[in-house]
C-alpha cells in the first residue's frame, strides 16, 4: 500500500497554544514526501452543492424518554446536574454582562475609520443554506470578524424564500453567457453581518426537495449560476445602501476585500481585473481565495471558457490538462479549471488548516493536480473555529441533560442511555459507545469504518453511525443492525437532533477521513467532552492531539484510485478503490487503543482537556484579520479586540461558557475589570420570597456593600455600593444561588432606590 505520509502526530505539529493555528507554506517549504506515484486523484470533481435545508425536527419524545425509560436513573440526579449546570450558566452570563458594562469602552467605530470592509462570497451560508462545513464557516467567521469591528457582508444565492430576509428592491443587470440577466438583492442583518442573498430563478429552482432536480446529480448550468453569483457579489458593495447597523451606513464602497470561497467563487478576481479595475473602479480592492476542499475544482470543457465572458488573457489561468481517466468527463484532456484560475488570479490563498496547506503542496494526490500552482502562489492555513452557540452542551436543546466541564462526567452516562434508547441499542451506561457523523463517501472514510466494524465489535463496545451519501453506503449502514443487533446501528438520514445526541452521548467520536481539510465533527465532539479517534490527515492533525484530546490513527489512509467511475464520470461521489485492509486494521487497532482508556483515570483527564479548549471563532478571526490587514486595503487597521461594533456577534464569538475551568473573559476583556470606583446598583431577581431573605442576609456580609433594598412584590434584591458584580455572584453561589436570573445593573441610582422598598420598611411591615 502506498502512503503519502509517515506520520508521527506528536512530532510534526507546529502548534501554538490551543487549537488555533496558522501556518503559511510557500515554494521554499514544499514537503519532499510527494514522490509516490498512484494512478489517480482522490475523488471526482462534482461541484459540491445542494441547498440542503438544515431546518430540523426535534425529537419530541426524547426528553420524556430520557427521563423515564427503563427506570435506569432517578429524576433527581438529572435535575441535580441540570440545576448545578444552569446555576453556573446563569452566573457566568451575569459575570459576562457585568464585565461588559464595566470595561469603559465607548461604542462605535464608523466605516472609514478603523476596520475593514469585508465581503465573503460563497455557495452557501448557515443557517440559510448548508451542505457541510463550508456553510458553517461562512455562517461563523463573518460574525467573528464583525465582532472585531469590521464591516462584514456575505453574498450567497437565495435558494429559498428565507423568512428573515427582505427585498432591497435593488436590481442589477449582468451578462451571463449570451444573455442579460437581472438579479435582485435580498438582505438580512444578523449578528453584526449584512447577509445579502442573490435572487434569480436559476437559484430558486434548485431548492432540493422542492424542485424536480434529482439530488446528487450535477446541475448542467453550474457555470452560469456561479458566474452570476460572482458578478452579483462584485456589484453588491457598490449598489446596496445598507443601514441596519447603527455603526455603518451607505454602501460599502470600493475599498473592500473580497473573500472568495471554493471554486464557485473563483471568477471574482477575474471579473474584478477585467471589468472593474481597468475602468478605475475597485482600484484598491483585493481578493483572498480560500480553499475549503480541493477535491471540488470546477473542471469543465475547455470551450466553455467562452461562456464566462472573460478576455482571452485569462484563458491561461483556466487552462488545465488532467491526467486521469476517471476525470475524462465531460471531455477528455484539456479543460478549464475554475479553482486553478481563482488561485492564480487572487492576491492571497488561504485554506482551513496548516496541515492541509502542507498536504495541498505535497503532491498530485492530495493537491489533486493543483499542487504546483499552489506551490507557486504559496498558501496559508488557518484552522476553522466552530459555532459555540449552536454546539453548546450547556444550552443544547436537543439533549436531555445539559452540562459543562464540571458536570460532564455525571451527565454523559445519562446522555449515552438516551442515545442508546433512541437508536434501539441495549441501554447500558457501562458499555463504551463510539459515534460517527458525516457524509457517506470515500472522502470521509465511512467505508473504511464499515470494513473495520467486524474487528471492532469483538470488543465490548457499541457503535452508532449517522450519515447520508452514496446509495450503496447507505445500504451498508442499514445492514449494521441486522448483522450486529446488540452492538451497532446505522442511521442513513440527515438528522441534526440525532447528530447532537451522538456528539453528547458517545464516549468516542470516530473521524476516519481519507482527507479532511479541517473537519468540524471533531471540534464539536471536543466541546462536548467526547474524545475523538481520528485519521491523521488535514485539520485533524492540527486539532486533535494524540493522547491528550484524542487518538490518532497514525498514518494517512490510502487514497489510491483504481476503479474507474462506472457512471461515465462525475455523477457519483468519490470513487476510490475498495478499502485497503491495512486501513481497516489501522482503524480497529486505534479504536482498541482508545477503548483501553475507558474506565481509567486517563479518559476523564482527556475529556477535561477537550473541554478546556477555546474552539470558538475568536482566535481564528484574529488570524484571518492579520492576513487580511496585510493586503493593505483602504483605511485598514486592526479591529480593537472586542470593539463593541456588533454586540450580538460578539456574544456569539466570545462565548466560552462551560469551557474549561478558567474563565478567560470575552474578547477585549481578557483581564478582570478594574475595581469599580463609583457606586453601582445591581439587582438580583429571585424566584420566591424565602430566597429574597436568603440573598439579602448573605449580601449584608459583602465588602463594599453600601445599601441593600428588597422588593418583595418583584422578588428583587438591590445592592448599592462599591461592589464587583463578580463578588455578588460569588455570594449567591455560596448560598446555593436560588436567584432565577441576574438583571443588568440599573443605570440610575435614584431610580433604583425609588423602585425598591427600603429593607427596614419592608421588615417593619412583616
Ligand atoms: P464536510 O466536509 O461535509 O463539510 P465537516 O466535518 O466540515 O464536513 O462538517 C459537517 C457538518 O455537517 C457538521 O456540522 C455535521 O454535524 C453535519 N452533518 C454531517 N452529516 C450529518 C447528518 N447525517 N446529520 C446531521 N448533521 C450532519
Short mmCIF file of C-alpha atoms in Angstrom, two decimals, residues 66-469:
data_model
loop_
_atom_site.label_atom_id
_atom_site.label_comp_id
_atom_site.label_asym_id
_atom_site.label_seq_id
_atom_site.Cartn_x
_atom_site.Cartn_y
_atom_site.Cartn_z
CA UNK A 66 -34.68 10.17 28.67
CA UNK A 67 -36.49 10.78 31.89
CA UNK A 68 -38.30 7.52 32.08
CA UNK A 69 -37.04 4.62 30.01
CA UNK A 70 -36.04 1.52 31.83
CA UNK A 71 -36.18 3.41 35.08
CA UNK A 72 -32.45 3.40 34.91
CA UNK A 73 -31.85 6.57 36.68
CA UNK A 74 -33.60 8.80 39.06
CA UNK A 75 -35.07 12.06 38.01
CA UNK A 76 -33.39 13.70 40.94
CA UNK A 77 -29.94 13.03 39.68
CA UNK A 78 -30.71 14.50 36.31
CA UNK A 79 -32.29 17.50 37.86
CA UNK A 80 -29.31 17.91 40.08
CA UNK A 81 -26.96 18.04 37.14
CA UNK A 82 -29.19 20.44 35.31
CA UNK A 83 -29.51 22.59 38.38
CA UNK A 84 -25.79 22.76 39.01
CA UNK A 85 -25.14 23.47 35.41
CA UNK A 86 -27.86 26.04 34.98
CA UNK A 87 -26.91 27.94 38.05
CA UNK A 88 -23.39 28.09 36.74
CA UNK A 89 -24.57 29.23 33.34
CA UNK A 90 -26.61 31.98 34.90
CA UNK A 91 -23.74 33.14 36.99
CA UNK A 92 -21.35 33.15 34.08
CA UNK A 93 -23.79 35.02 31.98
CA UNK A 94 -24.19 37.54 34.71
CA UNK A 95 -20.49 37.88 35.08
CA UNK A 96 -20.20 38.46 31.39
CA UNK A 97 -22.75 41.20 31.50
CA UNK A 98 -21.02 42.77 34.41
CA UNK A 99 -17.72 42.82 32.59
CA UNK A 100 -19.23 44.23 29.53
CA UNK A 101 -20.61 47.14 31.33
CA UNK A 102 -17.54 47.94 33.29
CA UNK A 103 -14.82 47.98 30.71
CA UNK A 104 -15.47 51.57 29.92
CA UNK A 105 -15.31 51.17 26.16
CA UNK A 106 -17.21 53.52 24.01
CA UNK A 107 -19.35 52.08 21.31
CA UNK A 108 -18.85 52.56 17.68
CA UNK A 109 -16.23 52.65 15.04
CA UNK A 110 -17.61 54.20 11.93
CA UNK A 111 -16.89 52.99 8.43
CA UNK A 112 -13.93 54.81 7.02
CA UNK A 113 -12.35 54.86 10.44
CA UNK A 114 -10.72 51.70 11.64
CA UNK A 115 -11.82 48.31 10.44
CA UNK A 116 -12.00 46.75 7.02
CA UNK A 117 -14.88 46.25 4.62
CA UNK A 118 -15.06 42.52 4.03
CA UNK A 119 -17.20 40.70 1.50
CA UNK A 120 -17.43 36.92 1.97
CA UNK A 121 -18.79 35.15 -1.09
CA UNK A 122 -19.80 31.51 -1.22
CA UNK A 123 -22.32 28.99 -2.45
CA UNK A 124 -23.87 28.51 0.99
CA UNK A 125 -24.22 30.15 4.37
CA UNK A 126 -25.59 28.52 7.50
CA UNK A 127 -28.24 28.59 8.75
CA UNK A 128 -29.91 29.58 5.47
CA UNK A 129 -28.17 27.00 3.30
CA UNK A 130 -25.71 24.30 4.19
CA UNK A 131 -24.39 21.09 2.78
CA UNK A 132 -21.49 20.81 5.19
CA UNK A 133 -18.57 22.68 6.68
CA UNK A 134 -18.46 25.45 4.04
CA UNK A 135 -21.89 26.74 5.08
CA UNK A 136 -20.86 26.61 8.73
CA UNK A 137 -17.75 28.64 8.03
CA UNK A 138 -19.45 31.36 6.01
CA UNK A 139 -22.06 31.44 8.77
CA UNK A 140 -19.48 31.60 11.57
CA UNK A 141 -16.39 33.55 10.54
CA UNK A 142 -18.12 36.75 9.33
CA UNK A 143 -19.84 37.46 12.69
CA UNK A 144 -16.48 36.93 14.35
CA UNK A 145 -14.87 39.47 12.04
CA UNK A 146 -17.74 41.87 12.72
CA UNK A 147 -17.17 41.45 16.42
CA UNK A 148 -13.65 42.73 15.89
CA UNK A 149 -15.02 45.95 14.47
CA UNK A 150 -15.04 45.27 10.74
CA UNK A 151 -17.92 45.88 8.41
CA UNK A 152 -18.85 42.49 7.01
CA UNK A 153 -21.13 41.23 4.26
CA UNK A 154 -21.80 37.75 2.98
CA UNK A 155 -23.10 37.18 -0.54
CA UNK A 156 -24.70 33.83 -1.30
CA UNK A 157 -27.54 32.58 -3.53
CA UNK A 158 -31.14 32.88 -2.44
CA UNK A 159 -32.17 29.24 -2.74
CA UNK A 160 -35.44 29.64 -0.93
CA UNK A 161 -37.92 32.20 0.40
CA UNK A 162 -35.92 32.96 3.52
CA UNK A 163 -38.36 34.32 6.06
CA UNK A 164 -35.96 36.72 7.67
CA UNK A 165 -34.61 38.45 4.56
CA UNK A 166 -36.23 41.44 2.87
CA UNK A 167 -36.26 42.59 -0.69
CA UNK A 168 -33.95 45.59 -1.06
CA UNK A 169 -35.64 46.40 -4.34
CA UNK A 170 -32.19 46.85 -5.86
CA UNK A 171 -31.59 45.05 -9.13
CA UNK A 172 -28.62 44.84 -11.46
CA UNK A 173 -28.26 43.52 -14.96
CA UNK A 174 -25.45 41.11 -15.59
CA UNK A 175 -24.18 39.41 -18.71
CA UNK A 176 -24.12 35.68 -18.25
CA UNK A 177 -23.23 33.58 -21.24
CA UNK A 178 -25.05 35.22 -24.12
CA UNK A 179 -27.86 36.65 -22.06
CA UNK A 180 -28.52 39.66 -19.94
CA UNK A 181 -29.88 38.55 -16.58
CA UNK A 182 -31.46 40.64 -13.87
CA UNK A 183 -30.69 39.76 -10.29
CA UNK A 184 -32.32 41.21 -7.23
CA UNK A 185 -30.72 41.56 -3.81
CA UNK A 186 -32.37 40.38 -0.63
CA UNK A 187 -30.88 41.28 2.71
CA UNK A 188 -30.85 40.27 6.33
CA UNK A 189 -28.79 41.83 9.12
CA UNK A 190 -27.85 39.33 11.79
CA UNK A 191 -25.10 39.01 14.36
CA UNK A 192 -23.44 42.16 13.07
CA UNK A 193 -23.30 40.94 9.48
CA UNK A 194 -25.08 42.05 6.32
CA UNK A 195 -26.22 38.83 4.68
CA UNK A 196 -27.01 39.52 1.04
CA UNK A 197 -28.88 36.88 -0.95
CA UNK A 198 -28.72 36.94 -4.72
CA UNK A 199 -32.14 36.32 -6.14
CA UNK A 200 -32.56 34.78 -9.57
CA UNK A 201 -34.73 31.90 -10.82
CA UNK A 202 -31.58 29.93 -11.55
CA UNK A 203 -31.01 29.60 -7.79
CA UNK A 204 -34.58 29.34 -6.61
CA UNK A 205 -35.33 26.43 -8.84
CA UNK A 206 -32.55 24.46 -7.19
CA UNK A 207 -34.23 24.04 -3.84
CA UNK A 208 -33.78 20.43 -3.03
CA UNK A 209 -36.94 18.55 -2.39
CA UNK A 210 -38.97 21.40 -3.87
CA UNK A 211 -37.98 21.03 -7.48
CA UNK A 212 -37.70 18.24 -9.93
CA UNK A 213 -33.96 18.14 -9.64
CA UNK A 214 -32.56 14.81 -8.66
CA UNK A 215 -30.49 15.05 -5.54
CA UNK A 216 -26.89 14.21 -6.14
CA UNK A 217 -26.72 14.81 -9.89
CA UNK A 218 -24.76 17.65 -11.34
CA UNK A 219 -26.63 20.66 -12.48
CA UNK A 220 -25.81 21.39 -16.05
CA UNK A 221 -25.79 25.12 -15.61
CA UNK A 222 -23.36 25.43 -12.74
CA UNK A 223 -21.11 27.74 -14.66
CA UNK A 224 -23.91 30.18 -15.39
CA UNK A 225 -25.11 30.07 -11.79
CA UNK A 226 -21.77 30.88 -10.33
CA UNK A 227 -20.80 33.41 -12.96
CA UNK A 228 -23.97 35.18 -11.89
CA UNK A 229 -23.10 34.87 -8.21
CA UNK A 230 -19.59 36.26 -8.72
CA UNK A 231 -20.78 39.22 -10.76
CA UNK A 232 -23.56 39.98 -8.30
CA UNK A 233 -21.08 39.84 -5.42
CA UNK A 234 -18.91 42.40 -7.16
CA UNK A 235 -21.88 44.74 -7.53
CA UNK A 236 -23.30 44.37 -4.02
CA UNK A 237 -20.80 46.56 -2.13
CA UNK A 238 -21.30 49.39 -4.61
CA UNK A 239 -25.03 49.40 -5.10
CA UNK A 240 -26.53 48.38 -1.78
CA UNK A 241 -27.20 51.13 0.68
CA UNK A 242 -27.32 49.18 3.91
CA UNK A 243 -28.25 50.92 7.11
CA UNK A 244 -29.20 48.20 9.54
CA UNK A 245 -26.09 48.54 11.63
CA UNK A 246 -26.17 51.63 13.75
CA UNK A 247 -22.45 51.97 13.26
CA UNK A 248 -22.29 51.87 9.50
CA UNK A 249 -24.34 53.26 6.69
CA UNK A 250 -24.18 53.90 2.97
CA UNK A 251 -22.79 51.35 0.52
CA UNK A 252 -19.59 49.54 1.46
CA UNK A 253 -17.82 51.31 -1.38
CA UNK A 254 -14.73 50.25 -3.24
CA UNK A 255 -12.07 49.79 -0.60
CA UNK A 256 -13.10 46.25 0.11
CA UNK A 257 -11.55 42.82 0.44
CA UNK A 258 -13.44 40.01 -1.25
CA UNK A 259 -13.08 36.61 0.35
CA UNK A 260 -13.86 34.04 -2.34
CA UNK A 261 -14.62 30.57 -1.04
CA UNK A 262 -14.01 27.47 -3.15
CA UNK A 263 -14.37 27.08 -6.87
CA UNK A 264 -17.86 28.56 -7.11
CA UNK A 265 -16.40 31.99 -6.46
CA UNK A 266 -13.21 31.71 -8.50
CA UNK A 267 -14.40 34.20 -11.12
CA UNK A 268 -14.37 37.08 -8.65
CA UNK A 269 -10.71 38.02 -9.10
CA UNK A 270 -11.04 37.55 -12.85
CA UNK A 271 -14.04 39.83 -13.25
CA UNK A 272 -12.53 42.32 -10.82
CA UNK A 273 -9.48 42.60 -13.04
CA UNK A 274 -11.32 42.53 -16.35
CA UNK A 275 -14.48 44.54 -15.71
CA UNK A 276 -13.72 46.97 -12.91
CA UNK A 277 -10.07 47.84 -12.37
CA UNK A 278 -9.44 48.94 -15.98
CA UNK A 279 -12.25 51.48 -15.50
CA UNK A 280 -10.82 52.85 -12.29
CA UNK A 281 -13.34 51.03 -10.10
CA UNK A 282 -12.23 48.97 -7.09
CA UNK A 283 -8.70 50.26 -7.62
CA UNK A 284 -7.58 49.16 -4.17
CA UNK A 285 -9.83 46.15 -3.74
CA UNK A 286 -8.19 42.78 -3.17
CA UNK A 287 -9.29 39.16 -3.31
CA UNK A 288 -8.42 36.33 -0.98
CA UNK A 289 -9.21 32.84 -2.23
CA UNK A 290 -9.92 30.23 0.42
CA UNK A 291 -9.75 26.53 -0.40
CA UNK A 292 -12.20 24.54 1.71
CA UNK A 293 -11.90 21.37 -0.31
CA UNK A 294 -9.53 20.90 -3.22
CA UNK A 295 -11.43 17.84 -4.41
CA UNK A 296 -14.06 20.04 -5.97
CA UNK A 297 -12.41 22.26 -8.54
CA UNK A 298 -15.00 23.14 -11.16
CA UNK A 299 -13.48 21.44 -14.17
CA UNK A 300 -15.43 21.93 -17.39
CA UNK A 301 -14.99 21.55 -21.13
CA UNK A 302 -12.34 23.86 -22.49
CA UNK A 303 -14.66 25.52 -24.97
CA UNK A 304 -16.88 26.61 -22.07
CA UNK A 305 -14.39 29.38 -21.43
CA UNK A 306 -16.44 31.47 -23.84
CA UNK A 307 -19.43 31.26 -21.55
CA UNK A 308 -17.54 33.21 -18.92
CA UNK A 309 -17.19 36.44 -20.93
CA UNK A 310 -13.61 36.95 -19.92
CA UNK A 311 -10.87 38.40 -22.13
CA UNK A 312 -8.50 35.90 -23.71
CA UNK A 313 -5.63 36.79 -21.45
CA UNK A 314 -7.37 34.88 -18.66
CA UNK A 315 -7.52 31.68 -20.65
CA UNK A 316 -4.09 30.60 -19.44
CA UNK A 317 -5.18 30.74 -15.83
CA UNK A 318 -8.07 28.40 -16.55
CA UNK A 319 -6.22 26.11 -18.93
CA UNK A 320 -5.85 22.66 -17.46
CA UNK A 321 -4.97 19.24 -18.71
CA UNK A 322 -5.93 16.42 -16.39
CA UNK A 323 -4.29 13.08 -16.30
CA UNK A 324 -6.89 10.62 -15.05
CA UNK A 325 -9.33 8.52 -16.95
CA UNK A 326 -11.99 8.93 -14.32
CA UNK A 327 -11.96 12.68 -14.83
CA UNK A 328 -12.40 12.46 -18.57
CA UNK A 329 -15.82 13.91 -18.14
CA UNK A 330 -17.30 15.82 -19.81
CA UNK A 331 -14.38 15.68 -22.20
CA UNK A 332 -11.04 14.02 -22.25
CA UNK A 333 -7.92 16.03 -21.65
CA UNK A 334 -7.91 19.79 -21.94
CA UNK A 335 -10.37 21.60 -19.73
CA UNK A 336 -10.96 24.81 -17.90
CA UNK A 337 -10.40 24.65 -14.18
CA UNK A 338 -12.12 27.36 -12.16
CA UNK A 339 -10.24 26.73 -8.96
CA UNK A 340 -6.91 26.98 -10.72
CA UNK A 341 -7.87 30.42 -12.05
CA UNK A 342 -9.15 31.51 -8.64
CA UNK A 343 -5.87 30.56 -7.03
CA UNK A 344 -3.74 32.24 -9.68
CA UNK A 345 -5.72 35.44 -10.02
CA UNK A 346 -6.27 36.19 -6.33
CA UNK A 347 -3.99 38.25 -4.14
CA UNK A 348 -3.66 35.66 -1.42
CA UNK A 349 -4.54 31.98 -1.00
CA UNK A 350 -5.78 30.55 2.26
CA UNK A 351 -7.01 27.21 3.41
CA UNK A 352 -8.67 25.84 6.50
CA UNK A 353 -5.79 24.26 8.40
CA UNK A 354 -1.99 24.41 8.35
CA UNK A 355 -1.54 20.68 7.85
CA UNK A 356 -3.98 20.67 4.94
CA UNK A 357 -1.94 23.52 3.44
CA UNK A 358 1.10 21.25 3.58
CA UNK A 359 -0.80 18.35 2.11
CA UNK A 360 -2.02 20.51 -0.77
CA UNK A 361 1.50 21.10 -1.96
CA UNK A 362 2.77 17.63 -1.11
CA UNK A 363 1.93 16.00 -4.43
CA UNK A 364 -0.74 15.41 -7.02
CA UNK A 365 -2.76 13.01 -4.88
CA UNK A 366 -3.52 15.38 -2.03
CA UNK A 367 -3.09 18.50 -4.13
CA UNK A 368 -5.42 16.92 -6.71
CA UNK A 369 -3.23 18.16 -9.54
CA UNK A 370 -3.11 21.77 -8.38
CA UNK A 371 -0.08 21.29 -6.15
CA UNK A 372 2.35 23.04 -8.49
CA UNK A 373 0.04 26.01 -8.85
CA UNK A 374 -0.28 26.33 -5.09
CA UNK A 375 3.45 25.97 -4.61
CA UNK A 376 3.80 28.94 -6.89
CA UNK A 377 1.33 31.19 -5.09
CA UNK A 378 2.02 29.96 -1.55
CA UNK A 379 -0.79 29.24 0.86
CA UNK A 380 -1.68 30.00 4.46
CA UNK A 381 -3.63 27.58 6.62
CA UNK A 382 -5.84 28.82 9.45
CA UNK A 383 -7.81 26.31 11.46
CA UNK A 384 -11.56 26.89 11.46
CA UNK A 385 -13.49 27.82 14.55
CA UNK A 386 -16.87 26.37 15.36
CA UNK A 387 -20.27 27.72 16.28
CA UNK A 388 -20.07 27.63 20.05
CA UNK A 389 -23.68 28.75 20.38
CA UNK A 390 -25.29 26.02 18.34
CA UNK A 391 -22.91 23.48 19.78
CA UNK A 392 -23.00 24.24 23.47
CA UNK A 393 -23.62 21.35 25.88
CA UNK A 394 -24.81 23.85 28.43
CA UNK A 395 -27.73 25.08 26.35
CA UNK A 396 -28.18 22.40 23.68
CA UNK A 397 -31.90 21.95 23.14
CA UNK A 398 -31.52 18.52 21.58
CA UNK A 399 -30.07 16.79 24.62
CA UNK A 400 -31.90 15.79 27.74
CA UNK A 401 -29.26 16.81 30.25
CA UNK A 402 -27.29 19.99 29.84
CA UNK A 403 -23.80 20.07 31.24
CA UNK A 404 -20.47 21.79 31.33
CA UNK A 405 -16.95 20.76 32.29
CA UNK A 406 -17.89 20.46 35.93
CA UNK A 407 -20.81 18.11 35.36
CA UNK A 408 -19.76 16.29 32.21
CA UNK A 409 -18.80 13.05 33.93
CA UNK A 410 -22.17 12.84 35.66
CA UNK A 411 -24.16 13.85 32.60
CA UNK A 412 -22.60 11.69 29.95
CA UNK A 413 -23.85 8.30 31.19
CA UNK A 414 -27.43 9.61 31.05
CA UNK A 415 -26.92 11.04 27.62
CA UNK A 416 -25.47 7.76 26.47
CA UNK A 417 -28.53 5.93 27.72
CA UNK A 418 -30.77 8.41 25.94
CA UNK A 419 -28.86 7.82 22.74
CA UNK A 420 -28.94 4.04 23.11
CA UNK A 421 -32.68 4.18 23.68
CA UNK A 422 -33.16 6.50 20.72
CA UNK A 423 -31.40 4.22 18.23
CA UNK A 424 -32.60 0.98 19.81
CA UNK A 425 -29.38 -0.36 21.21
CA UNK A 426 -29.30 -2.14 24.57
CA UNK A 427 -29.33 0.56 27.22
CA UNK A 428 -26.25 0.21 29.38
CA UNK A 429 -24.21 3.13 30.51
CA UNK A 430 -21.18 0.94 31.17
CA UNK A 431 -20.62 -0.02 27.55
CA UNK A 432 -18.29 2.37 25.74
CA UNK A 433 -20.04 3.92 22.76
CA UNK A 434 -18.42 5.18 19.55
CA UNK A 435 -20.17 7.66 17.24
CA UNK A 436 -19.67 8.61 13.61
CA UNK A 437 -21.36 11.58 11.91
CA UNK A 438 -20.72 12.64 8.35
CA UNK A 439 -21.09 12.08 4.66
CA UNK A 440 -21.18 8.50 3.49
CA UNK A 441 -18.50 8.91 0.92
CA UNK A 442 -14.97 7.78 0.37
CA UNK A 443 -13.61 11.16 1.43
CA UNK A 444 -14.99 10.63 4.91
CA UNK A 445 -13.80 7.03 5.12
CA UNK A 446 -17.19 5.65 6.12
CA UNK A 447 -16.41 2.58 4.03
CA UNK A 448 -13.18 2.06 5.97
CA UNK A 449 -15.15 2.25 9.19
CA UNK A 450 -17.69 -0.28 7.97
CA UNK A 451 -14.83 -2.58 6.98
CA UNK A 452 -13.29 -2.21 10.44
CA UNK A 453 -16.51 -2.86 12.35
CA UNK A 454 -16.27 -6.70 12.39
CA UNK A 455 -12.97 -6.36 14.22
CA UNK A 456 -14.17 -3.55 16.46
CA UNK A 457 -17.26 -5.41 17.65
CA UNK A 458 -15.10 -8.18 19.07
CA UNK A 459 -14.73 -5.72 21.94
CA UNK A 460 -17.35 -4.76 24.49
CA UNK A 461 -18.48 -1.70 22.56
CA UNK A 462 -21.40 -0.11 20.72
CA UNK A 463 -21.26 1.95 17.52
CA UNK A 464 -23.74 4.46 16.13
CA UNK A 465 -23.20 5.70 12.58
CA UNK A 466 -25.18 8.67 11.21
CA UNK A 467 -24.76 9.81 7.64
CA UNK A 468 -26.13 10.26 4.18
CA UNK A 469 -24.46 9.92 0.85
#
